[in-house]
Every structure is written in C-alpha cells, then in structure tokens.
C-alpha cells in the first residue's frame, strides 16, 4: 500500500514546488522558496525521489531476472524436446 | 469455508487492499485524489508559512540618541506635486526646479530636533486641523490627493520638530511572524495622527528589523534593499551588499526597513532598474526624504478601473519630481493604505488587508 502511495506523494510535492517557484517569481518578498518549511519539503521530496527510484530499480531488476529465468527455462525445454 | 472467508468484508483496510490488488483504481480517481491532496497540502503550507503567529526572540540591541548638530534653516522647501502629476502623465523627466532651498546656518539643536530649522512650520501650541492639514507645535502635515491619467495617488508631506514623532508600530503591539492587524487599529493604539503601512516584516523570517531604536532582527543573508532613518533625521537607502547593521546601529539607526527597492540613486535621481521583481503596475506605498525633519509618504491606488497603479519606474520618477533626495518602496498591493485622523484616505485594492507593521506620525 505504501509503495503505491509514494509516487503520488512525490507528484504532489513536485506540484507544490511548481507553485512555489511561480509565486516566488511574482512576489519574491514573501520568501516562498527560502524558508524553513519549504526547505523541509525539498528534503522530503529528495528522500521520496530516492526511495521511488530505488524501488523502481529493484522492480526492474527483478523483472529482468524473471525474464531471463523464463528464457533459460524455455531454451532448456526446447533442448529436451 | 475458505470461499466464505474470501467474500467476507475485512477490517482495517483489508477490503480496500484486496480491491486494489484485484484491479487498479481508474485514472480519473487517482488524478482527482492527487489534486485534492495537493490543494490541502498548499493550504497547510500557507497556514504555517504566513498565517499562524510565531514568536521571535528580539535581538534587543538599542541604538543611542545623542549629540548636538548644527541645524540649518530652510527658507523655502517647496513640494511640487502638481508638477509631479503632470510629469508623470507626460512621461517627461521634469525636475523639481524650485526644490533648491536657500539654506542658512541657524541655531544649534540637539540631535533629531528641528524646531529652529522649521520654526515657521509649527504653531505656538494650538492645534489646527482640517481634512487636509494638521498643524501643531510639533508637527506640520498636509495630505493632498491627486488623480491624473487614471492614476490616483496621495502625498502626505510632513515636517517634524522632534524625530521621535516618526514612529513605527507592530500589529497587536507584538514582535513576531504572522501577527496581523488593521493599519488603522495599530495607528490608533499608537495615538498616531496619520500613517501608512510598513514593510510587512512579519510575513517573512528573513530581513532586518530595527524599530524605534531597538534592533529586533539582525537579518542574515540580506537580499532586499535597505532604508535607514537615523536619530539625526537623515535617511539613507542602500543595497544589501553595502549594508552593515553594526555600523548602522553605531551611527544611530532609529528605524530600518527591509522591503524595497530603493527608488532613487545616491544622487537623488530616478532609476530604471531595481532590486525587485514586482515591477508591473500595482498599488504602492513609498516613503520619501527631503532633508532631516522633512519627509513624505506616497500611496498609489491600483488594480481598479479608477486607478491602474504605478510601475517602479513610474514611482521612482514621481518621487524625484516631488523633490525627494531619497525614496524607498514599502509593501504595496492590497496592503497599501494611508490613514489620516483615524480614517482611510486612499481606496485599498480589494478592500485592503491587515498588515504586520505601520509607520505613524505621533505627537511626542
């Protein structure tokens, strides 16, 4: 369940950052980017991105391993025939 | 038995998990959920960023008033808003030709006192007050509205006997972030005759804050231009790179604002480029300095059919044409508000909003 939510959390945080960048360009005096809360959110976004990337790489490797196992099994079956 | 177990609803999200495993949610449900969470997250951010009040520890350093200065008597210190309005409309670089005052040496006064210098501006003790003029033994203040080429602006020009009449106040009388109050209420509590909104220091955690001689926030990594009013009545504006808070306090800083940008260069000439991104036509509040003891506030209405507001270039030109030698932009937009005798003088955009700080003129 958590794995399904993580990519959505990353999307939402990224969208928030789009808003921060936009309003900071319009009114930089309000320090929408340069404040402790936004810095904390950026840290969270980095962590989420790394976790999502690690999970994606792990899934990708597992899929590749399964595919190669399947190919080996098929070639063994072909040899048996 | 096992079939019954499968069909029975499970507790604690088990049913939802089973449904999700069986088939993924439709895309529109996912997108809607993301957008809703995004909206909620932005509101929570806004709540913590600039709504909830947060206590800040004041630095507490006080700058000292003292010393004696040789005052000068200005026999003629005119202000030419009519010319300024014409120049603004025509876009020409009109100079305040009569702004060169005849200055004569006068009596020696303590620092920050200008009674001898502007003796003809003050009364003997009585108070004269009309809808556009306030005159007493300590203050001479005029409020003049202008409406030209779809731009409405108000000039509040004032002479002070004592610099301590030039005061600032915090919303709810407390220093800290996220504390807001109507400009008129803060000024009324201060007992101010007139005033304008300040630099909205409480909407940010950075920036220097020094008010009425006390340093509240020393401000590291300054990004915005700075305006300093000293106890001796002089006003300076500078870039953040050129500013040294310790030197300013040592010299006798009385008020420091950190919003900006500065509107006139070191020679008192209008500028074309500014240290700010907020350049489109907007409601504006600015403070102008003619000489020690003589200042003005300018508030420009905007964002309406009656008045479209000013760009920073327009405002810079206006301040120069008024005869100011230093000028500084304060918080604008909906915050821009001028108060005289307890009433709002201008028409704030969208009805205005509360501010975190004000600048007021008070009887000492």
Short mmCIF file of C-alpha atoms in Angstrom, two decimals:
data_model
loop_
_atom_site.label_atom_id
_atom_site.label_comp_id
_atom_site.label_asym_id
_atom_site.label_seq_id
_atom_site.Cartn_x
_atom_site.Cartn_y
_atom_site.Cartn_z
CA UNK A 1 0.00 0.00 0.00
CA UNK A 2 2.78 2.41 1.00
CA UNK A 3 4.62 1.66 -2.23
CA UNK A 4 1.55 2.71 -4.18
CA UNK A 5 1.30 6.00 -2.25
CA UNK A 6 4.95 7.02 -2.54
CA UNK A 7 4.84 8.06 -6.24
CA UNK A 8 1.71 10.13 -5.58
CA UNK A 9 3.42 11.87 -2.67
CA UNK A 10 6.33 12.71 -4.99
CA UNK A 11 3.94 14.08 -7.64
CA UNK A 12 2.10 16.24 -5.06
CA UNK A 13 5.34 17.63 -3.61
CA UNK A 14 6.66 18.38 -7.10
CA UNK A 15 3.44 20.22 -7.96
CA UNK A 16 3.78 22.23 -4.76
CA UNK A 17 7.28 23.19 -5.82
CA UNK A 18 5.98 24.35 -9.21
CA UNK A 19 3.62 26.66 -7.33
CA UNK A 20 6.40 27.91 -5.03
CA UNK A 21 8.64 28.71 -8.00
CA UNK A 22 5.84 30.55 -9.77
CA UNK A 23 4.70 32.67 -6.83
CA UNK A 24 8.29 33.36 -5.82
CA UNK A 25 8.85 34.89 -9.26
CA UNK A 26 5.74 37.02 -8.85
CA UNK A 27 6.46 38.11 -5.29
CA UNK A 28 9.91 37.18 -4.01
CA UNK A 29 9.43 39.38 -0.93
CA UNK A 30 7.31 36.69 0.70
CA UNK A 31 10.21 34.18 0.64
CA UNK A 32 8.15 31.25 -0.57
CA UNK A 33 11.27 29.32 -1.55
CA UNK A 34 13.79 30.48 1.01
CA UNK A 35 12.14 29.46 4.27
CA UNK A 36 12.45 26.55 6.70
CA UNK A 37 9.16 24.87 5.72
CA UNK A 38 9.96 24.82 2.01
CA UNK A 39 13.47 23.58 2.73
CA UNK A 40 11.96 20.74 4.79
CA UNK A 41 9.60 19.89 1.92
CA UNK A 42 12.51 19.87 -0.51
CA UNK A 43 14.36 17.44 1.76
CA UNK A 44 11.24 15.23 1.85
CA UNK A 45 10.96 15.39 -1.94
CA UNK A 46 14.60 14.29 -2.29
CA UNK A 47 14.05 11.35 0.10
CA UNK A 48 10.87 10.33 -1.73
CA UNK A 49 12.57 10.55 -5.10
CA UNK A 50 15.45 8.34 -3.93
CA UNK A 51 13.09 5.77 -2.35
CA UNK A 52 10.93 5.71 -5.50
CA UNK A 53 13.99 5.37 -7.72
CA UNK A 54 15.45 2.54 -5.57
CA UNK A 55 12.11 0.68 -5.63
CA UNK A 56 11.81 1.17 -9.38
CA UNK A 57 15.35 -0.12 -9.98
CA UNK A 58 14.72 -3.11 -7.69
CA UNK A 59 11.45 -3.97 -9.51
CA UNK A 60 13.15 -3.53 -12.85
CA UNK A 61 15.98 -5.88 -11.88
CA UNK A 62 13.54 -8.48 -10.50
CA UNK A 63 11.52 -8.30 -13.74
CA UNK A 64 14.69 -8.72 -15.79
CA UNK A 65 15.78 -11.67 -13.62
CA UNK A 66 12.37 -13.35 -14.08
CA UNK A 67 12.52 -12.76 -17.83
CA UNK A 68 15.98 -14.35 -18.09
CA UNK A 69 14.91 -17.30 -15.93
CA UNK A 70 11.93 -17.79 -18.21
CA UNK A 71 14.15 -17.63 -21.30
CA UNK A 72 16.56 -20.19 -19.80
CA UNK A 73 13.63 -22.49 -18.90
CA UNK A 74 12.25 -22.23 -22.46
CA UNK A 75 15.63 -22.99 -24.03
CA UNK A 76 16.04 -25.99 -21.68
CA UNK A 77 12.55 -27.23 -22.63
CA UNK A 78 13.44 -26.79 -26.31
CA UNK A 79 16.64 -28.83 -25.81
CA UNK A 80 14.69 -31.58 -24.02
CA UNK A 81 12.29 -31.79 -26.96
CA UNK B 1 -15.42 -22.28 4.40
CA UNK B 2 -12.50 -20.73 2.57
CA UNK B 3 -14.87 -19.21 -0.02
CA UNK B 4 -16.88 -17.59 2.80
CA UNK B 5 -13.66 -16.13 4.22
CA UNK B 6 -12.79 -14.61 0.87
CA UNK B 7 -16.15 -12.91 0.35
CA UNK B 8 -16.45 -11.58 3.92
CA UNK B 9 -15.56 -7.90 4.32
CA UNK B 10 -12.29 -7.39 6.16
CA UNK B 11 -11.45 -4.71 8.67
CA UNK B 12 -8.60 -2.19 8.81
CA UNK B 13 -8.18 -1.53 5.10
CA UNK B 14 -8.02 -5.22 4.20
CA UNK B 15 -11.02 -4.90 1.91
CA UNK B 16 -9.53 -1.86 0.16
CA UNK B 17 -6.21 -3.64 -0.25
CA UNK B 18 -7.97 -6.64 -1.73
CA UNK B 19 -9.89 -4.43 -4.16
CA UNK B 20 -6.71 -2.62 -5.23
CA UNK B 21 -4.94 -5.93 -5.76
CA UNK B 22 -7.80 -7.17 -7.89
CA UNK B 23 -7.76 -4.15 -10.22
CA UNK B 24 -6.17 -0.64 -10.09
CA UNK B 25 -8.30 2.44 -9.47
CA UNK B 26 -9.44 4.37 -12.57
CA UNK B 27 -7.06 7.13 -13.66
CA UNK B 28 -9.59 9.91 -13.01
CA UNK B 29 -9.93 8.80 -9.38
CA UNK B 30 -6.15 8.86 -8.92
CA UNK B 31 -5.81 12.30 -10.55
CA UNK B 32 -8.70 13.75 -8.52
CA UNK B 33 -7.26 12.35 -5.29
CA UNK B 34 -3.82 13.79 -6.09
CA UNK B 35 -5.25 17.23 -6.89
CA UNK B 36 -7.30 17.24 -3.69
CA UNK B 37 -4.33 16.27 -1.53
CA UNK B 38 -2.23 18.87 -3.39
CA UNK B 39 -4.78 21.61 -2.59
CA UNK B 40 -4.93 20.58 1.06
CA UNK B 41 -1.12 20.48 1.27
CA UNK B 42 -0.84 24.01 -0.19
CA UNK B 43 -3.33 25.31 2.36
CA UNK B 44 -1.47 23.65 5.21
CA UNK B 45 1.75 25.21 3.89
CA UNK B 46 0.12 28.66 3.76
CA UNK B 47 -1.17 28.18 7.29
CA UNK B 48 2.30 27.52 8.66
CA UNK B 49 4.12 29.92 6.32
CA UNK B 50 2.20 33.13 6.92
CA UNK B 51 -0.95 32.66 8.97
CA UNK B 52 -0.12 31.06 12.31
CA UNK B 53 1.65 33.52 14.63
CA UNK B 54 5.16 32.58 15.66
CA UNK B 55 7.15 34.11 18.45
CA UNK B 56 10.53 35.54 17.56
CA UNK B 57 13.24 36.42 20.03
CA UNK B 58 14.20 40.06 19.63
CA UNK B 59 17.91 40.86 19.47
CA UNK B 60 17.23 43.76 21.84
CA UNK B 61 20.21 45.99 20.97
CA UNK B 62 19.31 49.68 21.24
CA UNK B 63 20.87 52.46 19.23
CA UNK B 64 21.63 55.59 21.21
CA UNK B 65 20.26 59.04 20.55
CA UNK B 66 22.55 61.85 21.47
CA UNK B 67 24.90 64.53 20.29
CA UNK B 68 24.36 68.02 19.03
CA UNK B 69 24.04 69.12 15.48
CA UNK B 70 24.12 72.41 13.69
CA UNK B 71 20.70 72.82 12.20
CA UNK B 72 20.04 74.77 9.05
CA UNK B 73 17.03 76.95 8.34
CA UNK B 74 15.35 76.27 5.04
CA UNK B 75 13.72 79.48 3.95
CA UNK B 76 11.89 77.72 1.17
CA UNK B 77 11.38 73.99 0.95
CA UNK B 78 8.68 73.51 -1.64
CA UNK B 79 7.00 70.37 -2.78
CA UNK B 80 5.62 70.28 -6.25
CA UNK B 81 3.06 67.50 -6.58
CA UNK B 82 1.17 69.31 -9.35
CA UNK B 83 4.30 69.29 -11.44
CA UNK B 84 4.90 65.71 -10.40
CA UNK B 85 1.47 64.67 -11.62
CA UNK B 86 1.96 66.47 -14.93
CA UNK B 87 5.37 64.95 -15.40
CA UNK B 88 4.01 61.53 -14.55
CA UNK B 89 1.33 61.84 -17.20
CA UNK B 90 3.60 63.25 -19.85
CA UNK B 91 6.40 60.83 -19.01
CA UNK B 92 8.87 63.66 -19.18
CA UNK B 93 11.82 64.00 -16.90
CA UNK B 94 10.65 67.08 -15.11
CA UNK B 95 12.94 68.35 -12.46
CA UNK B 96 11.71 69.92 -9.29
CA UNK B 97 13.21 73.23 -10.28
CA UNK B 98 12.29 75.05 -7.13
CA UNK B 99 13.50 72.36 -4.78
CA UNK B 100 16.84 74.00 -4.18
CA UNK B 101 16.28 75.54 -0.83
CA UNK B 102 18.08 78.59 0.40
CA UNK B 103 19.90 77.23 3.37
CA UNK B 104 21.25 79.42 6.09
CA UNK B 105 23.11 78.43 9.22
CA UNK B 106 20.85 78.51 12.24
CA UNK B 107 20.77 77.64 15.90
CA UNK B 108 22.46 74.58 17.32
CA UNK B 109 19.91 71.96 18.31
CA UNK B 110 20.20 68.56 19.98
CA UNK B 111 20.27 65.58 17.62
CA UNK B 112 16.94 64.90 15.96
CA UNK B 113 15.34 68.27 16.84
CA UNK B 114 14.31 70.62 14.04
CA UNK B 115 12.27 73.25 15.86
CA UNK B 116 14.55 76.12 14.91
CA UNK B 117 15.06 74.87 11.40
CA UNK B 118 11.34 74.74 10.59
CA UNK B 119 10.17 77.35 13.10
CA UNK B 120 7.68 78.85 10.64
CA UNK B 121 6.01 75.47 10.10
CA UNK B 122 4.79 74.97 13.66
CA UNK B 123 2.23 76.77 15.82
CA UNK B 124 2.83 78.32 19.21
CA UNK B 125 0.94 75.49 20.92
CA UNK B 126 -2.55 75.42 19.43
CA UNK B 127 -3.63 72.65 17.04
CA UNK B 128 -5.08 73.45 13.63
CA UNK B 129 -6.76 70.54 11.94
CA UNK B 130 -8.70 70.29 8.71
CA UNK B 131 -9.39 67.42 6.34
CA UNK B 132 -6.05 68.05 4.60
CA UNK B 133 -3.88 69.79 7.19
CA UNK B 134 -2.62 69.14 10.70
CA UNK B 135 -0.51 71.80 12.35
CA UNK B 136 0.71 71.87 15.93
CA UNK B 137 3.74 72.93 17.92
CA UNK B 138 5.50 69.73 16.84
CA UNK B 139 4.07 68.61 13.52
CA UNK B 140 3.13 70.18 10.21
CA UNK B 141 1.37 67.66 7.98
CA UNK B 142 -0.56 68.01 4.74
CA UNK B 143 -2.45 65.35 2.80
CA UNK B 144 -3.02 66.02 -0.89
CA UNK B 145 -4.87 63.70 -3.26
CA UNK B 146 -4.09 63.65 -6.99
CA UNK B 147 -5.87 61.98 -9.84
CA UNK B 148 -4.16 62.07 -13.16
CA UNK B 149 -4.42 59.90 -16.27
CA UNK B 150 -6.16 57.06 -14.47
CA UNK B 151 -3.67 57.05 -11.61
CA UNK B 152 -4.81 58.21 -8.20
CA UNK B 153 -2.19 58.92 -5.58
CA UNK B 154 -1.91 60.69 -2.24
CA UNK B 155 1.03 62.67 -0.92
CA UNK B 156 1.38 63.15 2.83
CA UNK B 157 4.13 65.67 3.43
CA UNK B 158 5.26 66.46 6.96
CA UNK B 159 7.74 68.47 9.00
CA UNK B 160 8.71 67.33 12.49
CA UNK B 161 10.07 69.27 15.41
CA UNK B 162 11.38 66.08 17.00
CA UNK B 163 12.38 62.92 15.14
CA UNK B 164 10.71 60.83 17.86
CA UNK B 165 7.38 61.86 16.29
CA UNK B 166 8.32 59.49 13.46
CA UNK B 167 7.37 56.15 14.95
CA UNK B 168 6.70 52.61 13.88
CA UNK B 169 4.40 50.05 15.44
CA UNK B 170 3.84 46.30 15.33
CA UNK B 171 0.47 44.64 14.87
CA UNK B 172 -1.05 43.84 18.26
CA UNK B 173 1.99 45.53 19.78
CA UNK B 174 3.97 42.29 19.49
CA UNK B 175 7.08 41.47 17.51
CA UNK B 176 6.85 38.16 15.65
CA UNK B 177 5.81 36.44 12.47
CA UNK B 178 2.19 36.07 11.44
CA UNK B 179 0.79 38.84 13.63
CA UNK B 180 -1.66 40.95 11.66
CA UNK B 181 -3.85 43.91 12.45
CA UNK B 182 -5.69 46.63 10.53
CA UNK B 183 -3.34 49.54 9.83
CA UNK B 184 -5.89 51.96 11.30
CA UNK B 185 -6.13 49.96 14.54
CA UNK B 186 -2.36 49.81 15.06
CA UNK B 187 -2.06 53.54 14.37
CA UNK B 188 -4.96 54.31 16.72
CA UNK B 189 -3.27 52.36 19.53
CA UNK B 190 -0.07 54.32 18.91
CA UNK B 191 -2.04 57.55 19.11
CA UNK B 192 -0.86 58.47 15.61
CA UNK B 193 -2.28 61.43 13.75
CA UNK B 194 -1.51 59.81 10.43
CA UNK B 195 0.45 56.98 8.93
CA UNK B 196 0.89 54.27 6.34
CA UNK B 197 1.54 50.54 6.24
CA UNK B 198 5.09 49.32 6.86
CA UNK B 199 7.34 46.78 5.19
CA UNK B 200 5.36 43.65 6.16
CA UNK B 201 8.33 42.26 8.11
CA UNK B 202 6.07 39.67 9.78
CA UNK B 203 5.35 37.86 6.52
CA UNK B 204 8.98 36.75 6.28
CA UNK B 205 11.53 35.17 8.56
CA UNK B 206 14.48 36.92 6.94
CA UNK B 207 15.36 40.59 6.73
CA UNK B 208 16.50 43.14 9.25
CA UNK B 209 14.04 44.74 11.68
CA UNK B 210 15.04 47.79 13.73
CA UNK B 211 12.19 49.91 15.06
CA UNK B 212 12.12 52.97 17.29
CA UNK B 213 15.80 52.47 18.05
CA UNK B 214 15.61 48.78 19.02
CA UNK B 215 17.10 46.02 16.90
CA UNK B 216 14.63 43.14 16.78
CA UNK B 217 16.06 41.02 13.97
CA UNK B 218 19.64 41.33 12.77
CA UNK B 219 18.89 39.72 9.39
CA UNK B 220 21.46 37.42 7.88
CA UNK B 221 21.82 36.88 4.13
CA UNK B 222 20.03 40.09 3.22
CA UNK B 223 18.55 40.14 -0.28
CA UNK B 224 16.45 43.30 -0.45
CA UNK B 225 17.44 46.96 -0.41
CA UNK B 226 17.52 48.68 2.95
CA UNK B 227 16.27 52.03 4.18
CA UNK B 228 17.67 53.53 7.38
CA UNK B 229 16.34 56.56 9.23
CA UNK B 230 18.86 57.85 11.76
CA UNK B 231 18.23 59.64 15.04
CA UNK B 232 19.67 62.78 13.45
CA UNK B 233 16.83 62.74 10.90
CA UNK B 234 18.86 61.72 7.86
CA UNK B 235 17.65 58.86 5.72
CA UNK B 236 19.81 56.54 3.63
CA UNK B 237 18.96 53.76 1.23
CA UNK B 238 21.41 51.11 0.12
CA UNK B 239 21.81 47.70 -1.46
CA UNK B 240 22.01 44.65 0.85
CA UNK B 241 25.66 44.11 -0.10
CA UNK B 242 26.63 47.59 1.05
CA UNK B 243 24.83 47.39 4.38
CA UNK B 244 26.45 46.76 7.75
CA UNK B 245 24.00 46.51 10.63
CA UNK B 246 26.62 47.09 13.34
CA UNK B 247 27.83 50.25 11.63
CA UNK B 248 24.25 51.47 11.21
CA UNK B 249 23.45 50.88 14.90
CA UNK B 250 26.72 52.55 15.93
CA UNK B 251 25.88 55.58 13.78
CA UNK B 252 22.47 55.85 15.45
CA UNK B 253 19.90 53.99 13.36
CA UNK B 254 16.38 54.86 14.53
CA UNK B 255 14.29 52.88 12.01
CA UNK B 256 15.34 50.28 9.44
CA UNK B 257 13.02 48.88 6.76
CA UNK B 258 13.94 45.93 4.59
CA UNK B 259 11.49 45.65 1.71
CA UNK B 260 12.39 47.99 -1.11
CA UNK B 261 13.61 48.56 -3.61
CA UNK B 262 15.19 51.97 -3.21
CA UNK B 263 13.64 54.31 -5.76
CA UNK B 264 16.31 56.99 -6.18
CA UNK B 265 20.04 56.63 -6.66
CA UNK B 266 22.77 58.18 -4.49
CA UNK B 267 22.39 61.47 -6.38
CA UNK B 268 18.64 61.60 -5.87
CA UNK B 269 17.92 60.75 -9.50
CA UNK B 270 15.22 58.36 -10.67
CA UNK B 271 16.24 54.83 -11.60
CA UNK B 272 15.33 52.42 -14.40
CA UNK B 273 16.42 49.14 -12.87
CA UNK B 274 15.53 47.92 -9.40
CA UNK B 275 16.37 45.15 -6.99
CA UNK B 276 12.84 43.73 -7.25
CA UNK B 277 10.73 41.51 -9.48
CA UNK B 278 7.45 43.18 -8.55
CA UNK B 279 7.53 45.75 -11.32
CA UNK B 280 4.09 45.72 -13.03
CA UNK B 281 1.55 48.45 -12.28
CA UNK B 282 0.42 47.99 -8.69
CA UNK B 283 -0.85 49.86 -5.69
CA UNK B 284 2.24 51.30 -3.98
CA UNK B 285 3.39 52.78 -0.70
CA UNK B 286 6.62 54.76 -0.62
CA UNK B 287 8.50 56.90 1.83
CA UNK B 288 10.39 59.99 0.67
CA UNK B 289 13.08 62.09 2.32
CA UNK B 290 13.77 65.74 1.53
CA UNK B 291 16.08 66.72 4.39
CA UNK B 292 16.34 65.95 8.11
CA UNK B 293 12.94 66.60 9.68
CA UNK B 294 11.09 66.81 6.36
CA UNK B 295 9.61 63.67 4.77
CA UNK B 296 6.64 62.39 2.80
CA UNK B 297 4.55 59.27 2.37
CA UNK B 298 3.12 58.46 -1.04
CA UNK B 299 0.32 55.93 -1.52
CA UNK B 300 -0.84 54.99 -5.02
CA UNK B 301 -4.16 53.24 -5.64
CA UNK B 302 -4.24 50.44 -8.19
CA UNK B 303 -5.83 47.28 -9.55
CA UNK B 304 -9.08 49.10 -10.27
CA UNK B 305 -10.78 50.83 -13.20
CA UNK B 306 -10.31 54.20 -11.47
CA UNK B 307 -6.61 53.79 -10.82
CA UNK B 308 -4.32 51.31 -12.50
CA UNK B 309 -1.33 51.77 -10.17
CA UNK B 310 2.30 52.52 -10.95
CA UNK B 311 5.36 50.60 -12.05
CA UNK B 312 8.55 51.05 -10.05
CA UNK B 313 9.92 53.29 -12.83
CA UNK B 314 6.81 55.50 -12.61
CA UNK B 315 7.07 55.65 -8.83
CA UNK B 316 10.77 56.47 -9.00
CA UNK B 317 10.07 59.34 -11.37
CA UNK B 318 7.23 60.59 -9.18
CA UNK B 319 9.43 60.63 -6.07
CA UNK B 320 12.15 62.52 -7.90
CA UNK B 321 9.64 65.05 -9.20
CA UNK B 322 8.29 65.57 -5.70
CA UNK B 323 11.77 66.74 -4.80
CA UNK B 324 12.86 63.79 -2.67
CA UNK B 325 16.56 63.02 -2.42
CA UNK B 326 15.97 59.51 -1.06
CA UNK B 327 12.92 57.34 -1.62
CA UNK B 328 12.05 53.79 -0.70
CA UNK B 329 9.26 51.43 -1.68
CA UNK B 330 7.33 49.79 1.15
CA UNK B 331 4.88 46.91 0.95
CA UNK B 332 2.24 47.53 -1.72
CA UNK B 333 -0.65 45.72 -3.32
CA UNK B 334 -3.62 45.23 -1.06
CA UNK B 335 -1.54 46.34 1.93
CA UNK B 336 -1.11 49.92 0.62
CA UNK B 337 -3.04 52.13 2.98
CA UNK B 338 -2.83 55.74 4.16
CA UNK B 339 -4.58 56.82 7.34
CA UNK B 340 -5.25 60.37 8.45
CA UNK B 341 -7.19 61.28 11.57
CA UNK B 342 -8.39 57.69 12.01
CA UNK B 343 -9.87 57.39 8.50
CA UNK B 344 -8.56 55.59 5.44
CA UNK B 345 -7.50 58.22 2.90
CA UNK B 346 -7.00 56.03 -0.17
CA UNK B 347 -9.03 53.20 -1.64
CA UNK B 348 -7.07 50.00 -0.88
CA UNK B 349 -7.24 47.31 -3.58
CA UNK B 350 -9.94 44.69 -2.88
CA UNK B 351 -10.76 46.46 0.38
CA UNK B 352 -7.20 46.16 1.71
CA UNK B 353 -5.80 43.70 4.18
CA UNK B 354 -4.22 43.60 7.59
CA UNK B 355 -0.54 44.38 7.97
CA UNK B 356 2.18 43.37 10.39
CA UNK B 357 3.56 46.85 10.97
CA UNK B 358 2.90 50.54 10.39
CA UNK B 359 4.66 53.89 10.26
CA UNK B 360 2.92 56.65 12.17
CA UNK B 361 3.33 60.32 12.97
CA UNK B 362 2.64 61.00 16.65
CA UNK B 363 2.80 63.96 18.96
CA UNK B 364 5.96 63.45 21.07
#
